[in-house]
CSV table of C-alpha atoms in Angstrom, one decimal:
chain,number,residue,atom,x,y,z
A,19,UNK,CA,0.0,0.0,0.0
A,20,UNK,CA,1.4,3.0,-0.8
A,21,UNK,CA,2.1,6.3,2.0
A,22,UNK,CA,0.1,9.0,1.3
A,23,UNK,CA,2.3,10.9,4.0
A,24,UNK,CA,6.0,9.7,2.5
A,25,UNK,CA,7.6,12.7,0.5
A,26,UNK,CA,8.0,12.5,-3.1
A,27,UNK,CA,12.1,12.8,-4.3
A,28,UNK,CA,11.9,16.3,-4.9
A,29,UNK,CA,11.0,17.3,-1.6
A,30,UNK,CA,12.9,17.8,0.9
A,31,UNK,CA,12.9,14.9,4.0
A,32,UNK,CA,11.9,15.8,7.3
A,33,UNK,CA,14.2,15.2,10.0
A,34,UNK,CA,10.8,14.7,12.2
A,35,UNK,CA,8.0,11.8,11.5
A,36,UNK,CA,5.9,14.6,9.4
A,37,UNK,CA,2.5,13.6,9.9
A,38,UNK,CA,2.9,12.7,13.5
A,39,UNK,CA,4.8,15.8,14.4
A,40,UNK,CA,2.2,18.1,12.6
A,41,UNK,CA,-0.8,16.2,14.6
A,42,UNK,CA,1.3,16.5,17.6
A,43,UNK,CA,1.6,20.4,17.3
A,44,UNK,CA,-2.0,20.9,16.1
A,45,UNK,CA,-3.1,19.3,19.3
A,46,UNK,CA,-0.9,21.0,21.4
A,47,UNK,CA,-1.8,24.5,19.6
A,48,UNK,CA,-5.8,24.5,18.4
A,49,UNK,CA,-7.8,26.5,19.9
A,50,UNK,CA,-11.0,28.7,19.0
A,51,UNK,CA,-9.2,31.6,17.3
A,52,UNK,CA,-7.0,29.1,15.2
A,53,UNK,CA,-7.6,30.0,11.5
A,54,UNK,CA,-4.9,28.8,9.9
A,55,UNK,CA,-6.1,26.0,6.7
A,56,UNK,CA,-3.9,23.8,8.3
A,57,UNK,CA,-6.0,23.9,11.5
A,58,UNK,CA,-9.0,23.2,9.7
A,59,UNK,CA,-8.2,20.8,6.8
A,60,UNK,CA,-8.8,16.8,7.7
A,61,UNK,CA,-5.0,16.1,8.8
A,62,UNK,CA,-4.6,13.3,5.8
A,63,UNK,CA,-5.8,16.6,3.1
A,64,UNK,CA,-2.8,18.4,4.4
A,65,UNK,CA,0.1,19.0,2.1
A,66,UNK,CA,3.4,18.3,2.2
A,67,UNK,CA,4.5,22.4,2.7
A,68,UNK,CA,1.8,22.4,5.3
A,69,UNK,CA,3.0,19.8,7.6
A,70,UNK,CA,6.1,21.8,7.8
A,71,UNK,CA,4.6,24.7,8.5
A,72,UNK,CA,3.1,23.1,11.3
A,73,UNK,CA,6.3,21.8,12.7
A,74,UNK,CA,7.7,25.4,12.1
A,75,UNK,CA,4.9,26.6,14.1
A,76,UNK,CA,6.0,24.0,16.7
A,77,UNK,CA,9.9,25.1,17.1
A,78,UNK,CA,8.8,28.9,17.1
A,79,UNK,CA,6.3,28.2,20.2
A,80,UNK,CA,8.9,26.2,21.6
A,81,UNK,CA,7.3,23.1,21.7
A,82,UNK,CA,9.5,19.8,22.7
A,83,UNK,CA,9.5,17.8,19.3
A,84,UNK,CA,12.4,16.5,19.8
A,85,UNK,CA,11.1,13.1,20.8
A,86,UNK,CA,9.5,13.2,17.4
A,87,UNK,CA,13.1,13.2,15.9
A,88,UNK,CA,13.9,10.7,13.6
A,89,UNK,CA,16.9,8.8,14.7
A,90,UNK,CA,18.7,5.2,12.4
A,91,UNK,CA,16.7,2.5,13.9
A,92,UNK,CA,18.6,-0.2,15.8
A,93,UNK,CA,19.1,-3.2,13.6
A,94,UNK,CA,17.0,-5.3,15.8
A,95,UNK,CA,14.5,-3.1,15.4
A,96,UNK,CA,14.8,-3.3,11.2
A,97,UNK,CA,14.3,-7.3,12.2
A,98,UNK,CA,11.4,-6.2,13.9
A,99,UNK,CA,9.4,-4.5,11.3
A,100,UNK,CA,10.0,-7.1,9.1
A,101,UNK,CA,8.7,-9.6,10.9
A,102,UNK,CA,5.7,-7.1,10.9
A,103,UNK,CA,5.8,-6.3,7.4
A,104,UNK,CA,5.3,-10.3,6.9
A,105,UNK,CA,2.6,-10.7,9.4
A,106,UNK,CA,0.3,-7.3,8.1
A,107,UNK,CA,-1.5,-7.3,11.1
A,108,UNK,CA,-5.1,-5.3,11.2
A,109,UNK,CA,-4.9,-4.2,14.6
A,110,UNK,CA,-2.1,-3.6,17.3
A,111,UNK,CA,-1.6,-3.6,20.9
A,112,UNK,CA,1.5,-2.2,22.2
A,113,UNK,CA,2.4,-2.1,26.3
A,114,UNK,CA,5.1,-0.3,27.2
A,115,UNK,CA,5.8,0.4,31.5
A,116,UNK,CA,8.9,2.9,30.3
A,117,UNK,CA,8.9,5.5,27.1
A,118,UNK,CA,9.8,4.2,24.1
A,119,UNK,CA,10.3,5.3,20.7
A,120,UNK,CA,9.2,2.4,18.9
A,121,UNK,CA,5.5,3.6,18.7
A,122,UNK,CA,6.3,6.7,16.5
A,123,UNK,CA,8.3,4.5,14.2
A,124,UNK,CA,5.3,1.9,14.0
A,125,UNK,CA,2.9,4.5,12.8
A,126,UNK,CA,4.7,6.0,10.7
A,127,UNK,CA,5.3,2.5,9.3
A,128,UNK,CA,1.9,1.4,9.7
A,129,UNK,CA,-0.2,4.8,9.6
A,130,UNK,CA,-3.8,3.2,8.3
A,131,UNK,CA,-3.4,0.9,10.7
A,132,UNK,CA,-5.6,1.1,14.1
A,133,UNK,CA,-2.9,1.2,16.9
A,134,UNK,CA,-3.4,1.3,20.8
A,135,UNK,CA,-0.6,2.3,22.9
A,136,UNK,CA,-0.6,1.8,26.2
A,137,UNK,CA,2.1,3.1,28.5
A,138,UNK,CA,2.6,3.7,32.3
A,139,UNK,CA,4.6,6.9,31.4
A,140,UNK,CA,1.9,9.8,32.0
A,141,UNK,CA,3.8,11.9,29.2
A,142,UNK,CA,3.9,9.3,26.6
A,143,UNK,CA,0.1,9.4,27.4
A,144,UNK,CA,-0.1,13.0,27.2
A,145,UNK,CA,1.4,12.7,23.6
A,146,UNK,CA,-0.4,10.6,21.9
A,147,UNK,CA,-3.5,12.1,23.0
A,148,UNK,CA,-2.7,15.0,21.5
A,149,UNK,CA,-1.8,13.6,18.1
A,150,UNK,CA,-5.4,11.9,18.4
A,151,UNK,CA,-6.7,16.0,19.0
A,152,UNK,CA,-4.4,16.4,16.4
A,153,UNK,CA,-6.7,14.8,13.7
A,154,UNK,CA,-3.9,11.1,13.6
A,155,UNK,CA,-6.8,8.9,15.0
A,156,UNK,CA,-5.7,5.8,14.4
A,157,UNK,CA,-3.4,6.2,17.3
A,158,UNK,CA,-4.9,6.2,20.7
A,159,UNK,CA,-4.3,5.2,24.1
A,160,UNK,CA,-6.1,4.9,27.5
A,161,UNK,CA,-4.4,6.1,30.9
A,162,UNK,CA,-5.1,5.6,34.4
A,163,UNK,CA,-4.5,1.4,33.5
A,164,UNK,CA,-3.1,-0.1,36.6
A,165,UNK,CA,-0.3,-2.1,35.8
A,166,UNK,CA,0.1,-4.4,34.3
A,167,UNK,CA,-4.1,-5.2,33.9
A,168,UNK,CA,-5.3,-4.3,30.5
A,169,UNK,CA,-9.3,-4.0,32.2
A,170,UNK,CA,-11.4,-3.9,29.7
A,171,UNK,CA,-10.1,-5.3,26.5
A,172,UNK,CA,-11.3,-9.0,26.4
A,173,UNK,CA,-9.5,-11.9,25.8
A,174,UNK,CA,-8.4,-12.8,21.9
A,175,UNK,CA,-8.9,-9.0,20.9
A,176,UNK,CA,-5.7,-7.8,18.8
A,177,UNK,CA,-4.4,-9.3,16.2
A,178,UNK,CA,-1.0,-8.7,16.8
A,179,UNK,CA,0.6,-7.4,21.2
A,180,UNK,CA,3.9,-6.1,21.0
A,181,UNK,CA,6.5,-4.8,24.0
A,182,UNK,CA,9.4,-3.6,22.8
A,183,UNK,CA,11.8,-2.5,25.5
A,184,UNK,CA,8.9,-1.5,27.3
A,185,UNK,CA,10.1,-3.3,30.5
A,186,UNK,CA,13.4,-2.8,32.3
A,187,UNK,CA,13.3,-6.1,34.6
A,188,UNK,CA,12.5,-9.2,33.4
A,189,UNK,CA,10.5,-9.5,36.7
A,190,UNK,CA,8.4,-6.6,35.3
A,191,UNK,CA,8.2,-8.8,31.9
A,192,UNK,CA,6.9,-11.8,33.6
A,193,UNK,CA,4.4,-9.8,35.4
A,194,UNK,CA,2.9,-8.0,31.9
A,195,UNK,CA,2.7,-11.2,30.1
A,196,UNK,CA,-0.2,-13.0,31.7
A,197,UNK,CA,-2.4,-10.0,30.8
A,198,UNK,CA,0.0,-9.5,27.0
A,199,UNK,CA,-1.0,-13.4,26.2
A,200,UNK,CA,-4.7,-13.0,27.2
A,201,UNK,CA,-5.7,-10.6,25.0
A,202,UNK,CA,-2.9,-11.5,21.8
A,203,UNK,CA,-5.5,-13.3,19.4
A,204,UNK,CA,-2.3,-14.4,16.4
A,205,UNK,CA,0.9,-12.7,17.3
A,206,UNK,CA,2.6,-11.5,20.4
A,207,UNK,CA,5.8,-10.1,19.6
A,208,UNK,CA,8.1,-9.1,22.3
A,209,UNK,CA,12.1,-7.6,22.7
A,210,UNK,CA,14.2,-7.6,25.6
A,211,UNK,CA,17.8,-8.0,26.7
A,212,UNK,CA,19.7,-11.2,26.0
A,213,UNK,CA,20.0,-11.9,29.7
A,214,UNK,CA,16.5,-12.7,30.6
A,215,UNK,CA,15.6,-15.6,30.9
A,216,UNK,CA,14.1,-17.2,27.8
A,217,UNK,CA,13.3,-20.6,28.7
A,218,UNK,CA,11.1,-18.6,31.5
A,219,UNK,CA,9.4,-16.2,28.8
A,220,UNK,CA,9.0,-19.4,26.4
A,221,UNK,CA,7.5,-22.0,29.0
A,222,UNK,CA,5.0,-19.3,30.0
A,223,UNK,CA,3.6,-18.9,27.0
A,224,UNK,CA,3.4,-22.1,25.9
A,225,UNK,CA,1.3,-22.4,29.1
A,226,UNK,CA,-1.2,-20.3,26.9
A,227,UNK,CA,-1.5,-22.1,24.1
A,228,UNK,CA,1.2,-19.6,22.2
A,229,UNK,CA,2.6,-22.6,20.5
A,230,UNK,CA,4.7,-21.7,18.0
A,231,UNK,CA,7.7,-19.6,18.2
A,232,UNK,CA,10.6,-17.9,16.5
A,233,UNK,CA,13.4,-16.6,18.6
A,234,UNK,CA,16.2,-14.2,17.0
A,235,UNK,CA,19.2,-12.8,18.7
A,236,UNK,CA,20.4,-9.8,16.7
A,237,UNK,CA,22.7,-7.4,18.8
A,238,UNK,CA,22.2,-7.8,22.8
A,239,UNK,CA,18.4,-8.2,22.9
A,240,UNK,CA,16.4,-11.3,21.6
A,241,UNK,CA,13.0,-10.8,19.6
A,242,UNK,CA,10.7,-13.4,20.4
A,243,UNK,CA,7.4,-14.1,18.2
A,244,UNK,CA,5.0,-16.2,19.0
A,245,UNK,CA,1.6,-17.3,17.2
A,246,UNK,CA,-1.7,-19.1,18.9
């Protein structure tokens, strides 16, 4: 499917995710007495010279974007999205107890593509709520979850759960996954650092029926996929 929000060659490449930085600073900035057409406009009619006006707008306000930054992804990570590439999910979960920066490079991978993240950082909450004002609705979130219970998303409901260096014990890991396998309906897709234990992560989810598994081993951290 082709991006509607990738630049063409003769333009010049943002150093931000565009799309998500314009939503970002339209929900930050909108109010009442906003007139500007890029206020206005659906955020997909936008054009190219618009979104950077909006992340102008941003920097001269003084907004923090810099989390927004593009930065080379970590090879493991490249493994990553392939591995999502080949599965074209319909619908993600992602959990995350720490902030991240894997969410703004899935949906700006994977913009059409309903997304819920769900993180125990109040800011990374904050964020992605305002990219929802924003007009980028296929991101949202929920906050006030108590970790690590996902209440009230039933069991078997997204097609594909990921954690990506969302947990900085494997304690804190083993606690998210009864909840991360309850509601995974195909894939659960998970990174962490080579020295958890994987034989622990493995046996527990085979324990729920998440039978079949691919384990990879790129850099220091392990990505582990498994299917029901």
């Amino acid at each position: 499917m082709e991006n509607p929000f990738s630049s063409t060659p003769d333009q010049v490449p943002s150093t931000y995710y565009l799309q998500l930085t314009a939503a970002f600073v339209r929900g930050k900035l909108n109010t009442p007495s906003a007139t500007q057409t890029y206020f206005k406009k659906p955020l997909e009619d936008l054009i190219h010279e618009e979104n950077h006006e909006l992340v102008k707008l941003g920097e001269e306000k003084k907004l923090d974007l810099d989390f927004l930054k593009k930065e080379e992804p970590a090879p493991y990570l490249d493994k990553l999205f392939g591995v999502l590439r080949g599965v074209q999910p319909d619908q993600v979960l992602n959990l995350e107890k720490k902030q991240t920066d894997f969410i703004w490079q899935l949906v700006d991978e994977f913009h059409y593509l309903p997304t819920i993240a769900l993180s125990m950082d109040e800011k990374q909450v904050d964020r992605i709520k305002k990219m929802y004002k924003g007009g980028f609705t296929t991101l949202s979130t929920k906050e006030n979850l108590p970790f690590p219970k996902l209440q009230g998303y039933p069991s078997n409901q997204f097609d594909v759960v990921t954690s990506t260096d969302g947990f900085e014990t494997q304690e804190e890991l083993m606690e998210a996954l009864p909840e991360l396998a309850r509601i995974t309906k195909r894939f659960i897709i998970l990174t962490f650092p080579e020295n958890f234990n994987q034989k622990l992560v493995r046996d527990y989810l085979e324990s729920q029926n998440i039978l079949q598994f691919r384990i990879e081993k790129p850099e220091k951290y392990c990505i582990l996929i498994g299917r029901k």
